[in-house]
């Protein structure tokens, strides 16, 4: 898997569609309550749609974010998994993919 800075070898048998994946490094603590921590790498399966409740990598303007996705009546809610943070409410966003795994360096 690749992100913009690194390449990570992961056994192919861990994932079905290894060619349709990428990794993002998490910055911040917006997803701590579901176990995704600052500095972690999430493994993202490329998809342009998501089901309610899935954790997505989404593009808002020129910035990628990882949040829980909810399509609601008149908007999309990108919900952080941190009770001290407010959701992002938007009319549209670009879904880059669904988070399917996590890589963490234990220091």
PDB file of C-alpha atoms in Angstrom:
ATOM      1  CA  UNK A   1       0.000   0.000   0.000  1.00  0.00           C
ATOM      2  CA  UNK A   2       1.125   3.525  -0.600  1.00  0.00           C
ATOM      3  CA  UNK A   3       0.463   6.904   0.845  1.00  0.00           C
ATOM      4  CA  UNK A   4       2.105  10.036  -0.475  1.00  0.00           C
ATOM      5  CA  UNK A   5       5.240   9.447   1.557  1.00  0.00           C
ATOM      6  CA  UNK A   6       5.638   5.745   2.288  1.00  0.00           C
ATOM      7  CA  UNK A   7       5.093   2.224   1.011  1.00  0.00           C
ATOM      8  CA  UNK A   8       3.850  -0.480   3.390  1.00  0.00           C
ATOM      9  CA  UNK A   9       4.094  -4.194   2.555  1.00  0.00           C
ATOM     10  CA  UNK A  10       1.072  -6.057   3.946  1.00  0.00           C
ATOM     11  CA  UNK A  11       0.284  -9.729   3.199  1.00  0.00           C
ATOM     12  CA  UNK A  12      -2.078  -9.897   0.199  1.00  0.00           C
ATOM     13  CA  UNK A  13      -4.294 -12.513   1.840  1.00  0.00           C
ATOM     14  CA  UNK A  14      -5.442  -9.922   4.403  1.00  0.00           C
ATOM     15  CA  UNK A  15      -7.525  -8.092   1.802  1.00  0.00           C
ATOM     16  CA  UNK A  16      -9.672  -8.992  -1.224  1.00  0.00           C
ATOM     17  CA  UNK A  17      -8.928  -6.044  -3.517  1.00  0.00           C
ATOM     18  CA  UNK A  18      -5.362  -5.120  -2.669  1.00  0.00           C
ATOM     19  CA  UNK A  19      -4.940  -3.065  -5.863  1.00  0.00           C
ATOM     20  CA  UNK A  20      -7.838  -0.798  -4.992  1.00  0.00           C
ATOM     21  CA  UNK A  21      -6.517   0.434  -1.647  1.00  0.00           C
ATOM     22  CA  UNK A  22      -4.442   3.199  -0.174  1.00  0.00           C
ATOM     23  CA  UNK A  23      -3.389   4.409   3.258  1.00  0.00           C
ATOM     24  CA  UNK A  24      -3.847   7.725   5.004  1.00  0.00           C
ATOM     25  CA  UNK A  25      -2.038   8.845   8.125  1.00  0.00           C
ATOM     26  CA  UNK A  26      -4.396  10.181  10.774  1.00  0.00           C
ATOM     27  CA  UNK A  27      -3.717  13.623  12.178  1.00  0.00           C
ATOM     28  CA  UNK A  28      -5.681  14.586  15.264  1.00  0.00           C
ATOM     29  CA  UNK A  29      -8.023  12.880  17.678  1.00  0.00           C
ATOM     30  CA  UNK A  30     -11.394  13.065  15.932  1.00  0.00           C
ATOM     31  CA  UNK A  31     -11.770   9.257  15.790  1.00  0.00           C
ATOM     32  CA  UNK A  32     -10.341   8.184  19.162  1.00  0.00           C
ATOM     33  CA  UNK A  33     -13.590   6.703  20.474  1.00  0.00           C
ATOM     34  CA  UNK A  34     -13.522   4.017  17.774  1.00  0.00           C
ATOM     35  CA  UNK A  35      -9.829   3.278  18.338  1.00  0.00           C
ATOM     36  CA  UNK A  36      -8.279   5.334  15.517  1.00  0.00           C
ATOM     37  CA  UNK A  37      -5.512   7.428  17.071  1.00  0.00           C
ATOM     38  CA  UNK A  38      -3.319  10.342  16.010  1.00  0.00           C
ATOM     39  CA  UNK A  39      -0.444   8.966  13.917  1.00  0.00           C
ATOM     40  CA  UNK A  40      -2.239   5.749  12.917  1.00  0.00           C
ATOM     41  CA  UNK A  41      -2.478   4.734   9.281  1.00  0.00           C
ATOM     42  CA  UNK A  42      -5.904   3.687   8.045  1.00  0.00           C
ATOM     43  CA  UNK A  43      -6.266   1.290   5.129  1.00  0.00           C
ATOM     44  CA  UNK A  44      -8.900   2.559   2.721  1.00  0.00           C
ATOM     45  CA  UNK A  45     -10.684   0.522   0.051  1.00  0.00           C
ATOM     46  CA  UNK A  46     -11.353   2.831  -2.894  1.00  0.00           C
ATOM     47  CA  UNK A  47     -15.088   3.424  -3.385  1.00  0.00           C
ATOM     48  CA  UNK A  48     -17.083   6.486  -4.331  1.00  0.00           C
ATOM     49  CA  UNK A  49     -20.177   5.618  -2.278  1.00  0.00           C
ATOM     50  CA  UNK A  50     -20.785   4.706   1.349  1.00  0.00           C
ATOM     51  CA  UNK A  51     -23.534   3.256   3.513  1.00  0.00           C
ATOM     52  CA  UNK A  52     -24.761   5.049   6.614  1.00  0.00           C
ATOM     53  CA  UNK A  53     -22.502   4.338   9.570  1.00  0.00           C
ATOM     54  CA  UNK A  54     -19.415   3.361   7.569  1.00  0.00           C
ATOM     55  CA  UNK A  55     -16.115   5.059   8.348  1.00  0.00           C
ATOM     56  CA  UNK A  56     -15.004   6.888   5.222  1.00  0.00           C
ATOM     57  CA  UNK A  57     -12.094   8.848   3.872  1.00  0.00           C
ATOM     58  CA  UNK A  58     -13.722  11.894   2.308  1.00  0.00           C
ATOM     59  CA  UNK A  59     -12.451  14.928   0.466  1.00  0.00           C
ATOM     60  CA  UNK A  60     -13.827  18.297   1.555  1.00  0.00           C
ATOM     61  CA  UNK A  61     -12.550  21.077  -0.691  1.00  0.00           C
ATOM     62  CA  UNK A  62      -8.823  20.196  -0.784  1.00  0.00           C
ATOM     63  CA  UNK A  63      -8.524  18.340   2.513  1.00  0.00           C
ATOM     64  CA  UNK A  64      -9.019  14.643   3.297  1.00  0.00           C
ATOM     65  CA  UNK A  65     -10.819  13.639   6.481  1.00  0.00           C
ATOM     66  CA  UNK A  66     -11.757  10.334   8.110  1.00  0.00           C
ATOM     67  CA  UNK A  67     -15.200  10.315   9.730  1.00  0.00           C
ATOM     68  CA  UNK A  68     -18.326   8.176  10.121  1.00  0.00           C
ATOM     69  CA  UNK A  69     -20.687   8.798   7.154  1.00  0.00           C
ATOM     70  CA  UNK A  70     -24.410   9.535   7.344  1.00  0.00           C
ATOM     71  CA  UNK A  71     -26.571  10.581   4.373  1.00  0.00           C
ATOM     72  CA  UNK A  72     -29.486  12.519   5.828  1.00  0.00           C
ATOM     73  CA  UNK A  73     -32.521  14.230   4.328  1.00  0.00           C
ATOM     74  CA  UNK A  74     -30.922  17.443   3.030  1.00  0.00           C
ATOM     75  CA  UNK A  75     -27.241  16.981   3.760  1.00  0.00           C
ATOM     76  CA  UNK A  76     -24.358  14.658   4.573  1.00  0.00           C
ATOM     77  CA  UNK A  77     -23.145  14.380   8.151  1.00  0.00           C
ATOM     78  CA  UNK A  78     -19.532  13.390   8.729  1.00  0.00           C
ATOM     79  CA  UNK A  79     -19.509  12.390  12.371  1.00  0.00           C
ATOM     80  CA  UNK A  80     -16.289  12.333  14.396  1.00  0.00           C
ATOM     81  CA  UNK A  81     -15.867   9.560  16.955  1.00  0.00           C
ATOM     82  CA  UNK A  82     -14.952  12.053  19.659  1.00  0.00           C
ATOM     83  CA  UNK A  83     -17.790  13.306  21.845  1.00  0.00           C
ATOM     84  CA  UNK A  84     -16.062  16.664  22.335  1.00  0.00           C
ATOM     85  CA  UNK A  85     -16.237  17.445  18.589  1.00  0.00           C
ATOM     86  CA  UNK A  86     -19.097  18.610  16.398  1.00  0.00           C
ATOM     87  CA  UNK A  87     -20.064  16.826  13.161  1.00  0.00           C
ATOM     88  CA  UNK A  88     -19.280  18.276   9.760  1.00  0.00           C
ATOM     89  CA  UNK A  89     -22.505  19.071   7.895  1.00  0.00           C
ATOM     90  CA  UNK A  90     -22.145  19.494   4.138  1.00  0.00           C
ATOM     91  CA  UNK A  91     -24.277  19.387   1.007  1.00  0.00           C
ATOM     92  CA  UNK A  92     -21.663  17.325  -0.796  1.00  0.00           C
ATOM     93  CA  UNK A  93     -18.311  15.662  -0.396  1.00  0.00           C
ATOM     94  CA  UNK A  94     -16.210  13.274  -2.410  1.00  0.00           C
ATOM     95  CA  UNK A  95     -16.003   9.784  -0.917  1.00  0.00           C
ATOM     96  CA  UNK A  96     -12.493   8.445  -1.497  1.00  0.00           C
ATOM     97  CA  UNK A  97     -13.177   5.091   0.118  1.00  0.00           C
ATOM     98  CA  UNK A  98     -14.154   3.047   3.149  1.00  0.00           C
ATOM     99  CA  UNK A  99     -11.789   2.419   6.057  1.00  0.00           C
ATOM    100  CA  UNK A 100     -11.226  -1.349   6.280  1.00  0.00           C
ATOM    101  CA  UNK A 101      -8.117  -1.604   8.412  1.00  0.00           C
ATOM    102  CA  UNK A 102      -5.616   0.087  10.662  1.00  0.00           C
ATOM    103  CA  UNK A 103      -1.834   0.089  10.961  1.00  0.00           C
ATOM    104  CA  UNK A 104      -0.241   1.403  14.141  1.00  0.00           C
ATOM    105  CA  UNK A 105       3.399   1.754  15.109  1.00  0.00           C
ATOM    106  CA  UNK A 106       3.890   0.982  18.799  1.00  0.00           C
ATOM    107  CA  UNK A 107       6.549   3.287  20.184  1.00  0.00           C
TER     108      UNK A 107
END
